[in-house]
CSV table of C-alpha atoms in Angstrom, one decimal:
chain,number,residue,atom,x,y,z
A,3,MET,CA,52.7,19.7,-19.6
A,4,LYS,CA,49.3,19.1,-20.5
A,5,LYS,CA,48.7,15.3,-18.5
A,6,ILE,CA,47.2,12.5,-20.5
A,7,VAL,CA,44.3,12.4,-18.3
A,8,ASP,CA,43.4,15.9,-19.2
A,9,ASP,CA,43.0,15.0,-23.0
A,10,LEU,CA,39.6,15.1,-23.8
A,11,ARG,CA,39.8,13.7,-26.8
A,12,LEU,CA,41.1,10.8,-25.8
A,13,ILE,CA,38.3,10.9,-22.7
A,14,TYR,CA,35.6,10.6,-25.3
A,15,LYS,CA,37.0,7.9,-26.9
A,16,CYS,CA,38.0,5.6,-24.0
A,17,CYS,CA,34.2,6.1,-22.9
A,18,ASP,CA,33.1,5.5,-26.1
A,19,LEU,CA,34.9,2.0,-26.6
A,20,TYR,CA,33.4,1.2,-23.0
A,21,TYR,CA,29.8,2.3,-23.0
A,22,THR,CA,29.1,2.3,-26.6
A,23,ASP,CA,31.8,-0.6,-27.6
A,24,GLN,CA,31.1,-2.3,-24.5
A,25,MET,CA,35.1,-2.9,-24.2
A,26,THR,CA,36.0,-4.3,-21.0
A,27,GLN,CA,38.8,-1.5,-19.3
A,28,GLN,CA,41.8,-4.5,-20.3
A,29,SER,CA,40.9,-4.9,-23.8
A,30,ILE,CA,40.6,-0.3,-23.9
A,31,CYS,CA,44.0,-0.6,-22.1
A,32,ASP,CA,45.8,-3.3,-25.0
A,33,SER,CA,44.0,-1.2,-27.8
A,34,LEU,CA,44.9,2.3,-26.5
A,35,GLY,CA,48.3,1.0,-25.1
A,36,LEU,CA,47.2,3.1,-21.9
A,37,SER,CA,48.1,1.5,-18.4
A,38,ARG,CA,44.5,0.1,-16.2
A,39,ALA,CA,44.7,3.2,-14.2
A,40,THR,CA,45.0,5.7,-16.4
A,41,VAL,CA,41.3,4.4,-18.0
A,42,SER,CA,39.6,3.6,-14.8
A,43,ARG,CA,40.4,7.4,-14.1
A,44,MET,CA,39.6,8.8,-17.6
A,45,LEU,CA,36.2,7.2,-17.5
A,46,LYS,CA,35.8,9.0,-14.3
A,47,LEU,CA,36.3,11.9,-15.5
A,48,GLY,CA,34.0,11.5,-18.5
A,49,ARG,CA,30.8,10.9,-16.0
A,50,GLU,CA,32.2,13.7,-13.6
A,51,GLN,CA,32.6,15.9,-17.3
A,52,GLY,CA,29.5,15.5,-18.5
A,53,ILE,CA,30.8,13.6,-21.4
A,54,VAL,CA,28.7,10.4,-20.5
A,55,ARG,CA,25.1,10.9,-18.6
A,56,ILE,CA,23.6,7.1,-16.9
A,57,GLU,CA,20.2,7.1,-16.4
A,58,VAL,CA,17.7,5.0,-14.4
A,59,ILE,CA,15.1,4.2,-15.6
A,60,ASN,CA,12.2,2.6,-13.2
A,61,PRO,CA,10.7,-0.3,-15.3
A,62,ILE,CA,7.5,0.1,-13.5
A,63,ASP,CA,5.1,3.8,-14.0
A,64,PHE,CA,8.6,5.4,-14.1
A,65,ASP,CA,7.1,8.0,-14.9
A,66,TYR,CA,5.6,8.6,-11.5
A,67,GLY,CA,8.9,7.8,-9.6
A,68,LYS,CA,9.8,11.1,-8.6
A,69,MET,CA,5.8,11.9,-7.3
A,70,GLU,CA,6.2,8.9,-5.0
A,71,LYS,CA,9.4,10.4,-3.4
A,72,ASP,CA,7.3,13.7,-3.2
A,73,LEU,CA,4.7,11.9,-1.3
A,74,GLU,CA,6.7,9.9,1.2
A,75,ARG,CA,8.9,13.1,2.1
A,76,LYS,CA,5.8,15.1,2.2
A,77,TYR,CA,3.5,13.3,4.6
A,78,GLY,CA,6.1,10.6,6.0
A,79,LEU,CA,5.5,7.8,4.7
A,80,LYS,CA,7.7,5.0,4.3
A,81,GLU,CA,6.5,3.9,0.7
A,82,VAL,CA,3.7,5.4,-1.8
A,83,ILE,CA,3.0,3.5,-4.9
A,84,ILE,CA,1.2,5.4,-8.0
A,85,VAL,CA,-1.0,3.7,-10.4
A,86,ASP,CA,-1.2,4.9,-13.5
A,87,ASN,CA,-5.0,6.1,-14.8
A,88,GLN,CA,-5.9,7.4,-18.5
A,89,PRO,CA,-8.3,10.0,-19.3
A,90,LEU,CA,-11.1,7.5,-20.7
A,91,ASP,CA,-10.9,5.1,-17.9
A,92,THR,CA,-14.5,3.9,-17.0
A,93,TYR,CA,-14.3,3.7,-13.1
A,94,GLU,CA,-13.6,0.0,-13.1
A,95,ASP,CA,-10.6,0.0,-15.3
A,96,ARG,CA,-9.1,2.6,-12.7
A,97,ILE,CA,-10.8,-0.3,-9.8
A,98,GLN,CA,-8.8,-3.5,-12.0
A,99,ARG,CA,-5.4,-0.9,-12.4
A,100,LEU,CA,-5.2,-0.2,-8.6
A,101,SER,CA,-6.0,-3.9,-8.0
A,102,GLU,CA,-3.6,-4.9,-9.9
A,103,ALA,CA,-0.5,-2.7,-8.9
A,104,SER,CA,-1.6,-4.0,-5.0
A,105,PHE,CA,-1.5,-7.8,-6.0
A,106,GLU,CA,1.9,-7.0,-7.0
A,107,TYR,CA,2.8,-4.9,-4.5
A,108,LEU,CA,1.5,-7.1,-1.7
A,109,SER,CA,3.3,-10.6,-3.6
A,110,HIS,CA,7.0,-8.5,-3.3
A,111,LEU,CA,5.8,-6.7,0.5
A,112,PHE,CA,5.1,-10.6,2.4
A,113,LYS,CA,7.2,-12.4,3.5
A,114,ASP,CA,7.5,-16.0,3.9
A,115,GLY,CA,6.2,-16.8,7.5
A,116,ASP,CA,4.2,-13.7,7.8
A,117,THR,CA,1.3,-13.1,9.6
A,118,ILE,CA,-0.8,-10.7,7.6
A,119,GLY,CA,-4.1,-8.7,9.0
A,120,LEU,CA,-7.0,-7.5,6.7
A,121,ALA,CA,-10.1,-5.2,6.4
A,122,MET,CA,-13.0,-5.7,4.9
A,123,GLY,CA,-14.6,-4.2,1.4
A,124,TYR,CA,-15.1,-4.3,-2.2
A,125,THR,CA,-11.6,-2.9,-2.3
A,126,LEU,CA,-9.9,-5.8,-0.8
A,127,TYR,CA,-11.9,-8.4,-2.7
A,128,ASN,CA,-10.9,-6.8,-5.9
A,129,VAL,CA,-7.2,-7.2,-4.6
A,130,ALA,CA,-7.7,-11.0,-4.5
A,131,ASN,CA,-9.9,-11.8,-7.3
A,132,VAL,CA,-7.5,-9.9,-9.9
A,133,LYS,CA,-6.1,-12.1,-13.0
A,134,LYS,CA,-2.7,-12.4,-12.0
A,135,GLN,CA,-1.9,-15.3,-10.1
A,136,TYR,CA,1.7,-16.2,-8.9
A,137,GLU,CA,3.2,-19.5,-7.0
A,138,PHE,CA,3.8,-18.6,-3.7
A,139,ASP,CA,6.4,-21.0,-2.2
A,140,LYS,CA,6.1,-19.5,1.5
A,141,GLN,CA,3.7,-20.0,4.3
A,142,PHE,CA,1.6,-17.2,5.2
A,143,LEU,CA,-1.4,-16.8,7.5
A,144,PHE,CA,-4.3,-14.3,7.3
A,145,VAL,CA,-6.3,-12.5,9.9
A,146,PRO,CA,-9.1,-10.8,10.0
A,147,LEU,CA,-8.8,-7.2,11.7
A,148,PHE,CA,-12.4,-7.7,13.4
A,149,GLY,CA,-15.6,-9.6,12.8
A,150,GLY,CA,-17.0,-10.8,9.8
A,151,ILE,CA,-20.3,-12.9,11.5
A,152,SER,CA,-23.5,-10.5,9.6
A,153,GLN,CA,-26.8,-12.0,7.8
A,154,THR,CA,-26.1,-8.7,5.3
A,155,LYS,CA,-24.3,-9.4,2.1
A,156,MET,CA,-23.6,-6.7,-0.3
A,157,GLY,CA,-24.8,-7.8,-3.1
A,158,LYS,CA,-23.8,-10.8,-4.9
A,159,ILE,CA,-20.4,-10.8,-2.9
A,160,ASP,CA,-19.3,-11.7,0.5
A,161,VAL,CA,-16.8,-8.8,1.2
A,162,GLN,CA,-17.1,-8.9,5.2
A,163,ALA,CA,-13.8,-9.4,6.7
A,164,ASN,CA,-13.5,-13.6,7.3
A,165,GLN,CA,-14.4,-14.2,3.8
A,166,ILE,CA,-12.0,-12.0,2.2
A,167,ALA,CA,-9.3,-13.4,5.1
A,168,ALA,CA,-10.1,-17.7,3.1
A,169,SER,CA,-10.2,-15.1,-0.2
A,170,PHE,CA,-6.4,-14.3,0.9
A,171,ALA,CA,-5.7,-17.3,1.9
A,172,GLN,CA,-6.5,-19.3,-1.9
A,173,LYS,CA,-5.1,-16.0,-4.1
A,174,PHE,CA,-1.4,-16.4,-2.2
A,175,GLY,CA,-1.3,-19.5,-0.4
A,176,GLY,CA,-1.1,-20.4,3.5
A,177,ARG,CA,-4.0,-20.5,5.7
A,178,TYR,CA,-6.4,-18.1,7.4
A,179,VAL,CA,-8.1,-18.2,10.9
A,180,GLN,CA,-11.7,-16.2,12.0
A,181,PHE,CA,-12.9,-13.9,13.8
A,182,LEU,CA,-15.9,-15.1,15.2
A,183,ALA,CA,-17.7,-13.3,16.3
A,184,PRO,CA,-20.1,-9.5,14.8
A,185,ALA,CA,-18.1,-6.8,13.0
A,186,VAL,CA,-20.6,-4.5,15.2
A,187,PHE,CA,-22.8,-4.3,17.9
A,188,SER,CA,-25.1,-2.6,19.3
A,189,ASN,CA,-24.2,-2.7,22.9
A,190,GLU,CA,-20.4,-1.8,23.6
A,191,GLU,CA,-20.9,-3.8,27.2
A,192,VAL,CA,-22.3,-6.9,25.5
A,193,MET,CA,-19.4,-7.0,23.2
A,194,LYS,CA,-16.9,-6.7,26.0
A,195,GLY,CA,-18.6,-9.4,27.5
A,196,PHE,CA,-18.7,-11.4,24.1
A,197,LEU,CA,-15.0,-10.9,23.3
A,198,GLN,CA,-14.3,-12.3,26.4
A,199,GLU,CA,-15.0,-15.8,25.3
A,200,LYS,CA,-11.9,-18.1,24.8
A,201,SER,CA,-13.7,-19.9,21.8
A,202,VAL,CA,-13.4,-15.9,20.6
A,203,ASN,CA,-10.3,-13.6,22.5
A,204,TYR,CA,-7.8,-16.1,20.9
A,205,ILE,CA,-8.3,-13.5,17.8
A,206,TYR,CA,-6.1,-11.3,19.8
A,207,ASP,CA,-3.2,-13.4,20.4
A,208,TYR,CA,-2.5,-13.5,16.2
A,209,PHE,CA,-2.9,-9.0,16.4
A,210,LYS,CA,0.2,-9.6,18.2
A,211,LYS,CA,2.2,-11.5,16.1
A,212,LEU,CA,0.9,-9.0,13.0
A,213,ASN,CA,3.5,-8.1,10.4
A,214,SER,CA,1.6,-6.2,8.1
A,215,VAL,CA,-1.9,-5.3,7.3
A,216,VAL,CA,-3.8,-4.5,4.5
A,217,MET,CA,-6.9,-2.5,4.3
A,218,GLY,CA,-9.1,0.0,1.9
A,219,ILE,CA,-9.9,3.4,2.6
A,220,GLY,CA,-13.6,4.4,2.9
A,221,ILE,CA,-15.2,7.7,2.9
A,222,PRO,CA,-18.5,8.1,4.4
A,223,GLU,CA,-21.3,9.4,1.1
A,224,ARG,CA,-24.8,8.0,0.9
A,225,GLY,CA,-24.5,5.6,-1.8
A,226,GLY,CA,-20.8,4.7,-2.3
A,227,SER,CA,-20.2,3.8,1.9
A,228,THR,CA,-20.0,-0.1,1.8
A,229,MET,CA,-20.4,0.8,5.7
A,230,VAL,CA,-24.0,1.3,4.6
A,231,SER,CA,-24.8,-1.0,1.9
A,232,ALA,CA,-23.1,-3.7,5.2
A,233,GLY,CA,-25.3,-1.8,7.5
A,234,TYR,CA,-22.8,-1.2,10.3
A,235,ILE,CA,-24.8,2.1,10.0
A,236,ASP,CA,-27.8,3.2,8.8
A,237,GLU,CA,-27.8,6.6,6.5
A,238,LYS,CA,-29.5,9.0,9.2
A,239,LYS,CA,-26.6,8.1,11.7
A,240,LEU,CA,-23.9,8.9,8.9
A,241,ASP,CA,-25.8,11.9,7.8
A,242,GLU,CA,-24.4,13.2,11.4
A,243,PHE,CA,-20.7,12.2,11.4
A,244,VAL,CA,-20.3,13.7,8.2
A,245,GLU,CA,-21.6,17.0,10.5
A,246,ARG,CA,-19.2,16.8,12.6
A,247,GLY,CA,-16.3,16.3,10.6
A,248,ALA,CA,-16.0,12.6,9.7
A,249,VAL,CA,-13.7,12.1,6.4
A,250,GLY,CA,-13.2,8.8,6.1
A,251,ASP,CA,-13.4,5.0,8.3
A,252,ILE,CA,-10.5,2.7,8.2
A,253,ALA,CA,-10.7,-0.9,10.0
A,254,LEU,CA,-14.4,0.2,10.6
A,255,ARG,CA,-13.4,3.4,13.0
A,256,TYR,CA,-14.4,6.9,11.6
A,257,PHE,CA,-12.1,10.2,11.9
A,258,ASN,CA,-11.8,13.5,10.4
A,259,LYS,CA,-9.2,15.4,9.0
A,260,GLU,CA,-7.0,14.9,11.8
A,261,GLY,CA,-7.7,11.7,12.0
A,262,ASN,CA,-9.2,12.0,15.5
A,263,THR,CA,-11.4,9.2,16.3
A,264,GLU,CA,-12.8,10.8,19.5
A,265,PRO,CA,-16.5,12.4,17.8
A,266,PHE,CA,-17.2,8.9,16.4
A,267,ARG,CA,-16.9,6.7,20.2
A,268,GLU,CA,-20.2,6.0,20.2
A,269,PHE,CA,-19.9,3.7,16.9
A,270,ASN,CA,-16.2,3.2,16.8
A,271,ASP,CA,-16.2,1.6,20.7
A,272,LYS,CA,-19.1,-1.1,19.4
A,273,VAL,CA,-16.7,-2.5,16.7
A,274,ALA,CA,-15.3,-5.4,17.9
A,275,SER,CA,-11.3,-4.9,15.7
A,276,ILE,CA,-7.7,-4.8,16.4
A,277,PRO,CA,-7.7,-2.2,18.9
A,278,LEU,CA,-6.6,1.2,17.5
A,279,ASP,CA,-2.5,1.6,19.4
A,280,GLN,CA,-1.7,-2.4,18.1
A,281,LEU,CA,-3.0,-1.2,14.6
A,282,LYS,CA,-0.5,1.7,15.0
A,283,LYS,CA,2.3,-0.5,16.3
A,284,VAL,CA,2.3,-2.9,13.1
A,285,GLU,CA,5.4,-2.4,10.8
A,286,ASN,CA,3.4,-2.6,7.2
A,287,ARG,CA,0.2,-0.5,7.5
A,288,VAL,CA,-1.1,-1.0,3.9
A,289,GLY,CA,-4.1,1.9,2.7
A,290,ILE,CA,-5.7,1.6,-1.0
A,291,GLY,CA,-7.5,4.2,-2.2
A,292,GLY,CA,-7.6,6.4,-5.5
A,293,GLY,CA,-9.9,9.1,-6.5
A,294,VAL,CA,-9.3,12.6,-6.1
A,295,GLU,CA,-12.5,12.0,-3.4
A,296,LYS,CA,-10.3,10.0,-1.2
A,297,VAL,CA,-8.2,12.9,-0.1
A,298,ASN,CA,-9.1,13.6,2.9
A,299,ALA,CA,-9.7,10.4,4.0
A,300,ILE,CA,-6.5,9.3,3.0
A,301,LYS,CA,-5.2,12.5,4.4
A,302,GLY,CA,-6.5,11.4,8.0
A,303,ALA,CA,-5.5,7.9,8.1
A,304,ILE,CA,-1.5,9.2,7.6
A,305,ARG,CA,-2.4,11.7,10.6
A,306,ALA,CA,-3.8,9.3,12.6
A,307,GLN,CA,-0.9,7.2,11.9
A,308,PHE,CA,-3.2,4.1,11.0
A,309,ILE,CA,-1.4,3.8,7.1
A,310,ASN,CA,2.6,4.1,6.6
A,311,ILE,CA,2.0,2.4,2.8
A,312,LEU,CA,-0.1,4.1,0.1
A,313,ILE,CA,-1.0,2.4,-2.7
A,314,THR,CA,-3.5,5.1,-5.3
A,315,ASP,CA,-3.6,7.0,-8.6
A,316,VAL,CA,-2.0,10.1,-10.0
A,317,ASP,CA,-4.9,12.0,-10.0
A,318,CYS,CA,-5.1,11.6,-5.9
A,319,ALA,CA,-1.7,11.8,-5.4
A,320,GLN,CA,-1.4,15.4,-7.6
A,321,LYS,CA,-4.6,16.6,-5.5
A,322,MET,CA,-2.4,15.0,-2.7
A,323,LEU,CA,0.5,17.2,-3.6
């Protein structure tokens, strides 16, 4: 004898009343003369048999949800955020989209009481200067990851680490400290002696407390390198590093496609910065970079474990997959 819960017509009617007419289960019971257990069972059968299909839509960039998961799995990343870009977008449009998405994500990532390390460069400058603004009822402390004293300005704006920390404090609220040292020294021994001074080495206590770091991902190309425009390295040395296999820089350290920094120690060891081993231990290591030209640099930064959260655009994401 056919059971009532096997009646497809009745299963459909229950599901239609529940999902389309938004009736409660008790109302359906009263209307159809069924028990609560029977109605509940029929709603479950409706899903199992495909009568009801439930689709979850991500309201933010929902088209890229699967791609984000694929990148997370392929590269072992904690999280990936993919930003849309349109065929007719200008370079400025793409930067704006990436910056706005980064600001939105960081607004949720930063927690009350967090200590946050920041690199330098136009990428972070743009994030701190997006038009969006929220009122944050939280206390943040922003810390430059390396020294930010220099006579060189890149154009009309200052994008060195100390200024970036100040800009983030103004944008997100909270406080910032300064790393009162040059970013790059001409002599490693001079740097070591300088960093032993109490007026400077307090910064290393803050490095131990970092909950998150936010960094742009640079590439070693003439005319487009922030490192060159800042005066930290000249084009001749940059070309030499490219010949040795340099594909990118992060937190002022060069690395190759495998994430190895050793071939560039002559420069890297003269950077007054958070130690790389300590950087890799920070819970949230956010790297921001878009465009297919950044693919090798991003891969190298991931392999080196410099970043475990990536904010990028769809073109770069597709190339990485």
